[in-house]
Amino acid sequence: MTELLTETIVQEPHRIRGLEMPWNRVMGSTEGPASAARALGPWHPQEFMAECVEIVPEVGGMMTFVFRRCDGAPLAFRAGQYVNVAFPVNGEDQDPADRSYSLSSAPTKPWTFDITVKRDPTGLVSPWVHQNIKPGTVLEMLGPVGAFHLPDADRRARYLLLAAGAGITPIMSMVRTIHSLPGQADVVVLYHGAADEGFAFNKELAYIASVDSRIRVFYSLGDRAKPADWEGLSGRLTAAMLNEVAPDANGRQVYACGPEGYLNTATELLGNVGVDDTSIHMEFFTGDRQTILEYQAELALAVDIAEEIAEEIADSAEDYYEGQPAAFGLYEPGYDAEGTLQATGMPLETVDPDAPEASDDGSDAGAEVSTPDASSFETVGTGSLTLSFMRTGINVRVDPTEHILGPAQRAGVRIGANCKEGMCGSCKVVKLSGEVEMNHQGGIRAREIDAGKFLPCCSTARTDMVIDA
Amino acid sequence: MSAPVLPLNSRGKLASSLPAEQLAEISALFEFRRKGYSLDAPFYTDATIFKMDMEAIFGQHWIFAGSVAELPEPGDYITVDYGPYSLIVLRNDDGGVNVLHNVCRHRGARVLTEAAGATGNLVCGYHSWTYSPEGNLIHASAPGEAKFDKNCFALKRAHGREVAGLIFVCIADEPPTDFDETSRIFEPYLAPHDLSKTKIAYQQNIIEEGNWKLVMENNRECYHCDGHPELACSLFPTWGLTEGLIPAHLEEVWDRNKEAQSSLEERCRRYGLPYEVVEELDTRIAGIRISRESLDGEGESFSADGRRLSKKLLGDLPDFRLGRCSMHLQPNSWFHFQSDHVITFGVFPINEHQSLVRTTWLVADDAVEGVDYDLEKLTYTWKQTNLQDKAFVELCQTGAGSPAYEPGPYMKSEYQVEAFINWYVQRVQEHLA
């Protein structure tokens, strides 16, 4: 009896909105992040030693080298970034040859990382790498480097990933990263190769595309003759091809990697189909003198930062972590420093209740009251706690059991009040420091409390206080 | 209740607010309205007819008040004033909208005096009568008052509802029920733009020296669009025209428009976005016109070259080239929903010769000014257009005041103006019947 495999309807997974890197929330949390998660967070380049643990031959003359850091730390990076590796091509006692290679693995599996190297028979380094790097080989590295990477949080997460030849390596990292994460995304990959047996990672890409409905992969065979059984696209990149694979390209963020000629064509075509300049991100695998200089500058900056960070680590582990935000800001486009974390829609901003500008009604309270010195104020009343009213310029002593409003008003502090039951909110004032216990009845909103306001008619002091009144 | 009531509370009895003689005069004016012609001068200039409009139109129908972006959080409110009315529209803790008459039950003072803000309870500034967000009087100091019952003095409530992020209010005791059907028409057009994830980039309040009907009439035709050079860059000036009505100098534009429209419709079908014209401006009580139409140039937004004005797409929209989804609702609003930003327009009559026009530009709530959008560029086209429209409306208002004025014919391209006036006449006559 023959069993027929019938088509099964598979329902779409229910997903959270948008895409968010796993470290995003850690970075945004205000308390010190959990130490295990914090290990994912050093977004600045470092110099480290790494050991090759595996070699995976790929089609198209490429080879993937799997490394782990010798110090056992995970390698934290963003999908799309690269490392600079010192290869001792002329022997251990000679100057090594430095080369930059995109990371092809996903940062969501950070304990090992991959670089994929295409063999260029005329090159100095790549043939040496293919021939000499073996499991056990230890190399000196600098990384991660580069501003070509996915954002940390993206509630739209609609991408067009363009790759030509070995340009697939950072794109592969992006595909693997998105595939490993939950969340809504819409990814189109258009991968150009020179020969049908030249598409590295094609089996994995086919697998991911078959199981992950968010990701679609298209292949094109460039301008070479195509075999009879070729089912992909053919020809170089054109506007028609872009329109065919992604008719909504103009609404996507585009990440493109490949040789210079390919990328220049891509820039022009993307403009033709309506993609905004600021939505195009590129990584050059070959380039003119200016491109090379730009990468050299990027690397030089990375070396400087790595040195600074190394010094800080030496000084104090604590300083090291506190030093992060300033350092990783250098490597981010403007939006990362300012807005990406907020882009998730999460309330990541916190208000320091001690900050003098806590008032949100536009009053100039903060600037004025920080100057007078409360110790010079007259002190009135009896009680165990001292309330300093900065505008009035008086200290009022109160008991922890009595509501603040009465003693304050008796001492001549001008606080309007009506219901005296925490309902009307007329007596609302800003506390600059200290703690109160408040039993209000709707006269104040939670976010006003967060902003440091309280109702003295229904609040008792728990500590000494400084009040903007 | 023996408390004195506002005339409107005696429903349907216009005599309570207008003397019978005036009423008969007004009825006659409506009776003799010449179809296809602009209204007689008193409709634009007479205080009694204005009073009539407030009762029969603004007192009976669903009025656009604002959008969810204006009151995103519990406690956020806006005040909306029209004619003699002032309403508080307040986001409550359950996520709904409370609509309260902004008239203190003590001596009638305005309870909230700001146009917008956030509040816990509502405290009248005069004698500190304090109301809960639901309008209940919860505190009034009453020394020596033995029989003062707070329960009798809640703020008067009105109806409020939110559809696709737009907030509507109605002060009638029993609002018209066909707004449900109208909501079902426009909700699918607007929902993909997800107003709940937008923020106000800019709000403009203009007082136009013109009757509210002239403001609405002016908006309903593009016959005058030669007077909008900035708008004409992206809005096809053939708007409102049909095959056979195209003047020679617009033929080229017409062809471009047709091509852009078919390309837009293809995109809409791909994304499942509705685009068909639904036009029920005077065939239902909650009159509506909605469609998604192409824009010139790149077809993305109201800019000189049709390019996007904000880099962040709204909602889950996949594409910037979605033209404009435009909606017109009787009696006081119109809207343009683009992929990158939304513009809402509300008309709030002040008196027979003045109207407040409130224009609000909304962008994605994660769009950053100066990074994702330039505020000047974002608002430029419609700021200019609004000023030009203000001047047009004022020209007409002045004209209606002249003894030489007599109603003129609406042209074919102005059929939507006629529909608005026809809607207005029908609604008032129903009210008078």
GROMACS .gro file of N, CA and C in nm, chain A residues 17 155-156 158 184 186 243 247-253 271-279 335 339 342-343 417-426 428 441-445 447-448, chain B residues 73-76 90-91 93 118-121 123 127-130 133 138-139 141 194 197 267 270-271 298 300 307-308 311-321 364-366 368 371:
model
  270
   17ARG      N    1   0.527   4.192   1.795
   17ARG     CA    2   0.545   4.290   1.688
   17ARG      C    3   0.693   4.325   1.673
  155ARG      N    4   1.046   4.797   1.492
  155ARG     CA    5   0.911   4.745   1.496
  155ARG      C    6   0.854   4.722   1.357
  156ARG      N    7   0.924   4.770   1.254
  156ARG     CA    8   0.879   4.744   1.117
  156ARG      C    9   0.951   4.624   1.057
  158ARG      N   10   1.131   4.537   0.799
  158ARG     CA   11   1.110   4.495   0.661
  158ARG      C   12   1.241   4.519   0.586
  184GLN      N   13   0.795   3.971   1.440
  184GLN     CA   14   0.753   3.988   1.301
  184GLN      C   15   0.865   4.051   1.220
  186ASP      N   16   0.993   4.082   0.774
  186ASP     CA   17   0.963   4.052   0.635
  186ASP      C   18   1.093   4.071   0.559
  243ASN      N   19   1.191   4.500  -0.862
  243ASN     CA   20   1.045   4.510  -0.854
  243ASN      C   21   0.980   4.373  -0.846
  247PRO      N   22   0.839   4.423  -0.472
  247PRO     CA   23   0.768   4.540  -0.527
  247PRO      C   24   0.747   4.650  -0.423
  248ASP      N   25   0.763   4.616  -0.297
  248ASP     CA   26   0.752   4.717  -0.191
  248ASP      C   27   0.890   4.758  -0.140
  249ALA      N   28   0.992   4.749  -0.228
  249ALA     CA   29   1.129   4.781  -0.186
  249ALA      C   30   1.137   4.919  -0.121
  250ASN      N   31   1.057   5.013  -0.170
  250ASN     CA   32   1.071   5.150  -0.118
  250ASN      C   33   1.031   5.161   0.028
  251GLY      N   34   0.961   5.061   0.080
  251GLY     CA   35   0.925   5.063   0.222
  251GLY      C   36   1.019   4.979   0.307
  252ARG      N   37   1.128   4.930   0.247
  252ARG     CA   38   1.220   4.842   0.320
  252ARG      C   39   1.352   4.909   0.351
  253GLN      N   40   1.420   4.858   0.453
  253GLN     CA   41   1.558   4.893   0.476
  253GLN      C   42   1.640   4.796   0.391
  271GLY      N   43   1.748   5.375  -0.603
  271GLY     CA   44   1.692   5.509  -0.615
  271GLY      C   45   1.577   5.511  -0.716
  272ASN      N   46   1.597   5.436  -0.827
  272ASN     CA   47   1.492   5.433  -0.931
  272ASN      C   48   1.362   5.372  -0.881
  273VAL      N   49   1.371   5.274  -0.792
  273VAL     CA   50   1.246   5.211  -0.745
  273VAL      C   51   1.196   5.279  -0.618
  274GLY      N   52   1.256   5.392  -0.582
  274GLY     CA   53   1.197   5.473  -0.476
  274GLY      C   54   1.254   5.453  -0.338
  275VAL      N   55   1.367   5.382  -0.327
  275VAL     CA   56   1.424   5.363  -0.194
  275VAL      C   57   1.499   5.490  -0.153
  276ASP      N   58   1.471   5.538  -0.035
  276ASP     CA   59   1.533   5.658   0.018
  276ASP      C   60   1.682   5.631   0.048
  277ASP      N   61   1.766   5.729   0.021
  277ASP     CA   62   1.910   5.714   0.048
  277ASP      C   63   1.937   5.665   0.190
  278THR      N   64   1.861   5.719   0.284
  278THR     CA   65   1.889   5.685   0.423
  278THR      C   66   1.842   5.544   0.459
  279SER      N   67   1.775   5.478   0.365
  279SER     CA   68   1.732   5.339   0.390
  279SER      C   69   1.828   5.238   0.327
  335TYR      N   70   2.089   5.724   1.540
  335TYR     CA   71   1.965   5.677   1.601
  335TYR      C   72   1.989   5.582   1.715
  339GLY      N   73   1.768   5.692   1.989
  339GLY     CA   74   1.630   5.648   1.984
  339GLY      C   75   1.599   5.501   1.968
  342GLN      N   76   1.412   5.333   2.248
  342GLN     CA   77   1.276   5.381   2.264
  342GLN      C   78   1.185   5.331   2.153
  343ALA      N   79   1.244   5.297   2.042
  343ALA     CA   80   1.163   5.261   1.926
  343ALA      C   81   1.080   5.136   1.951
  417ALA      N   82  -0.498   7.488   4.855
  417ALA     CA   83  -0.554   7.358   4.889
  417ALA      C   84  -0.703   7.373   4.900
  418ASN      N   85  -0.774   7.267   4.868
  418ASN     CA   86  -0.918   7.277   4.883
  418ASN      C   87  -0.978   7.159   4.957
  419CYS      N   88  -0.974   7.041   4.899
  419CYS     CA   89  -1.049   6.931   4.958
  419CYS      C   90  -0.979   6.874   5.081
  420LYS      N   91  -0.847   6.883   5.083
  420LYS     CA   92  -0.765   6.828   5.191
  420LYS      C   93  -0.786   6.677   5.211
  421GLU      N   94  -0.835   6.613   5.105
  421GLU     CA   95  -0.856   6.468   5.112
  421GLU      C   96  -0.787   6.396   4.996
  422GLY      N   97  -0.698   6.466   4.925
  422GLY     CA   98  -0.628   6.400   4.815
  422GLY      C   99  -0.712   6.383   4.690
  423MET      N  100  -0.820   6.462   4.679
  423MET     CA  101  -0.907   6.447   4.562
  423MET      C  102  -0.886   6.553   4.455
  424CYS      N  103  -0.878   6.679   4.500
  424CYS     CA  104  -0.882   6.786   4.401
  424CYS      C  105  -0.745   6.815   4.341
  425GLY      N  106  -0.640   6.781   4.410
  425GLY     CA  107  -0.507   6.802   4.354
  425GLY      C  108  -0.459   6.945   4.360
  426SER      N  109  -0.535   7.035   4.423
  426SER     CA  110  -0.494   7.177   4.422
  426SER      C  111  -0.361   7.201   4.493
  428LYS      N  112  -0.090   7.022   4.488
  428LYS     CA  113   0.020   6.948   4.428
  428LYS      C  114   0.152   7.026   4.429
  441GLN      N  115  -0.675   6.027   4.680
  441GLN     CA  116  -0.799   5.971   4.627
  441GLN      C  117  -0.822   6.019   4.484
  442GLY      N  118  -0.721   6.002   4.403
  442GLY     CA  119  -0.738   6.033   4.261
  442GLY      C  120  -0.697   6.174   4.222
  443GLY      N  121  -0.646   6.251   4.319
  443GLY     CA  122  -0.608   6.388   4.288
  443GLY      C  123  -0.473   6.399   4.219
  444ILE      N  124  -0.407   6.288   4.198
  444ILE     CA  125  -0.274   6.292   4.136
  444ILE      C  126  -0.260   6.166   4.052
  445ARG      N  127  -0.189   6.178   3.941
  445ARG     CA  128  -0.172   6.065   3.851
  445ARG      C  129  -0.040   5.996   3.878
  447ARG      N  130   0.184   5.907   3.682
  447ARG     CA  131   0.303   5.963   3.614
  447ARG      C  132   0.347   6.093   3.677
  448GLU      N  133   0.252   6.164   3.745
  448GLU     CA  134   0.293   6.284   3.818
  448GLU      C  135   0.377   6.244   3.940
  542GLU      N  136  -0.295   5.900   2.690
  542GLU     CA  137  -0.287   5.833   2.820
  542GLU      C  138  -0.404   5.870   2.910
  543PRO      N  139  -0.435   5.782   3.007
  543PRO     CA  140  -0.541   5.814   3.101
  543PRO      C  141  -0.517   5.952   3.165
  544GLY      N  142  -0.622   6.032   3.172
  544GLY     CA  143  -0.608   6.165   3.231
  544GLY      C  144  -0.580   6.273   3.130
  545ASP      N  145  -0.538   6.235   3.009
  545ASP     CA  146  -0.516   6.336   2.904
  545ASP      C  147  -0.651   6.387   2.855
  559LEU      N  148  -1.196   6.343   2.755
  559LEU     CA  149  -1.094   6.297   2.848
  559LEU      C  150  -1.073   6.147   2.837
  560ARG      N  151  -0.949   6.106   2.832
  560ARG     CA  152  -0.916   5.962   2.828
  560ARG      C  153  -0.932   5.907   2.968
  562ASP      N  154  -0.951   5.588   3.271
  562ASP     CA  155  -0.859   5.481   3.310
  562ASP      C  156  -0.888   5.349   3.239
  587ALA      N  157  -0.340   6.730   3.101
  587ALA     CA  158  -0.363   6.603   3.171
  587ALA      C  159  -0.410   6.637   3.310
  588THR      N  160  -0.505   6.559   3.361
  588THR     CA  161  -0.559   6.590   3.492
  588THR      C  162  -0.601   6.461   3.560
  589GLY      N  163  -0.609   6.466   3.694
  589GLY     CA  164  -0.665   6.353   3.768
  589GLY      C  165  -0.813   6.380   3.782
  590ASN      N  166  -0.852   6.439   3.893
  590ASN     CA  167  -0.988   6.487   3.903
  590ASN      C  168  -0.995   6.625   3.837
  592VAL      N  169  -1.098   7.009   3.862
  592VAL     CA  170  -1.125   7.109   3.965
  592VAL      C  171  -1.162   7.241   3.898
  596HIS      N  172  -1.456   7.799   4.248
  596HIS     CA  173  -1.475   7.767   4.390
  596HIS      C  174  -1.428   7.625   4.423
  597SER      N  175  -1.345   7.573   4.335
  597SER     CA  176  -1.282   7.443   4.357
  597SER      C  177  -1.379   7.326   4.368
  598TRP      N  178  -1.494   7.338   4.306
  598TRP     CA  179  -1.578   7.218   4.298
  598TRP      C  180  -1.497   7.115   4.219
  599THR      N  181  -1.496   6.993   4.273
  599THR     CA  182  -1.407   6.891   4.219
  599THR      C  183  -1.488   6.773   4.168
  602PRO      N  184  -1.318   6.198   3.700
  602PRO     CA  185  -1.310   6.195   3.554
  602PRO      C  186  -1.442   6.153   3.488
  607ILE      N  187  -1.732   6.525   4.347
  607ILE     CA  188  -1.681   6.449   4.461
  607ILE      C  189  -1.637   6.539   4.575
  608HIS      N  190  -1.623   6.667   4.547
  608HIS     CA  191  -1.588   6.756   4.656
  608HIS      C  192  -1.638   6.897   4.629
  610SER      N  193  -1.662   7.227   4.908
  610SER     CA  194  -1.666   7.266   5.049
  610SER      C  195  -1.800   7.337   5.071
  663ASP      N  196  -0.289   5.290   1.170
  663ASP     CA  197  -0.273   5.274   1.315
  663ASP      C  198  -0.244   5.405   1.391
  666LYS      N  199  -0.049   5.450   1.722
  666LYS     CA  200   0.097   5.455   1.730
  666LYS      C  201   0.150   5.579   1.657
  736ARG      N  202  -0.109   4.834  -0.622
  736ARG     CA  203  -0.044   4.821  -0.492
  736ARG      C  204  -0.146   4.790  -0.382
  739ARG      N  205  -0.247   4.438  -0.384
  739ARG     CA  206  -0.140   4.353  -0.333
  739ARG      C  207  -0.140   4.350  -0.181
  740TYR      N  208  -0.165   4.464  -0.119
  740TYR     CA  209  -0.156   4.470   0.028
  740TYR      C  210  -0.293   4.456   0.094
  767GLU      N  211   0.634   6.120  -0.695
  767GLU     CA  212   0.665   5.988  -0.641
  767GLU      C  213   0.542   5.921  -0.578
  769GLU      N  214   0.405   5.958  -0.283
  769GLU     CA  215   0.417   5.915  -0.144
  769GLU      C  216   0.350   6.009  -0.044
  776ARG      N  217   0.763   6.302  -0.264
  776ARG     CA  218   0.840   6.209  -0.181
  776ARG      C  219   0.789   6.213  -0.037
  777ARG      N  220   0.827   6.110   0.038
  777ARG     CA  221   0.787   6.101   0.178
  777ARG      C  222   0.837   6.221   0.258
  780LYS      N  223   1.030   5.958   0.748
  780LYS     CA  224   1.093   5.833   0.704
  780LYS      C  225   1.038   5.710   0.773
  781LYS      N  226   0.952   5.731   0.870
  781LYS     CA  227   0.896   5.614   0.940
  781LYS      C  228   0.755   5.585   0.887
  782LEU      N  229   0.736   5.463   0.841
  782LEU     CA  230   0.605   5.421   0.793
  782LEU      C  231   0.508   5.412   0.909
  783LEU      N  232   0.382   5.443   0.882
  783LEU     CA  233   0.280   5.430   0.986
  783LEU      C  234   0.231   5.286   0.995
  784GLY      N  235   0.192   5.246   1.115
  784GLY     CA  236   0.132   5.114   1.136
  784GLY      C  237   0.217   5.003   1.079
  785ASP      N  238   0.151   4.909   1.013
  785ASP     CA  239   0.224   4.800   0.949
  785ASP      C  240   0.229   4.819   0.798
  786LEU      N  241   0.213   4.941   0.753
  786LEU     CA  242   0.215   4.965   0.609
  786LEU      C  243   0.349   4.924   0.552
  787PRO      N  244   0.348   4.855   0.436
  787PRO     CA  245   0.472   4.803   0.382
  787PRO      C  246   0.540   4.895   0.282
  788ASP      N  247   0.476   5.003   0.243
  788ASP     CA  248   0.517   5.070   0.122
  788ASP      C  249   0.490   5.220   0.139
  789PHE      N  250   0.580   5.304   0.088
  789PHE     CA  251   0.557   5.447   0.098
  789PHE      C  252   0.465   5.501  -0.012
  790ARG      N  253   0.456   5.426  -0.123
  790ARG     CA  254   0.379   5.480  -0.238
  790ARG      C  255   0.233   5.442  -0.229
  833ALA      N  256   0.449   5.881   1.287
  833ALA     CA  257   0.471   5.762   1.370
  833ALA      C  258   0.530   5.806   1.503
  834ASP      N  259   0.488   5.740   1.611
  834ASP     CA  260   0.532   5.790   1.743
  834ASP      C  261   0.680   5.765   1.767
  835ASP      N  262   0.746   5.687   1.683
  835ASP     CA  263   0.891   5.671   1.701
  835ASP      C  264   0.970   5.754   1.599
  837VAL      N  265   1.157   6.071   1.479
  837VAL     CA  266   1.229   6.173   1.556
  837VAL      C  267   1.241   6.300   1.472
  840VAL      N  268   1.545   6.409   1.250
  840VAL     CA  269   1.612   6.289   1.201
  840VAL      C  270   1.523   6.224   1.095
   0.00000   0.00000   0.00000
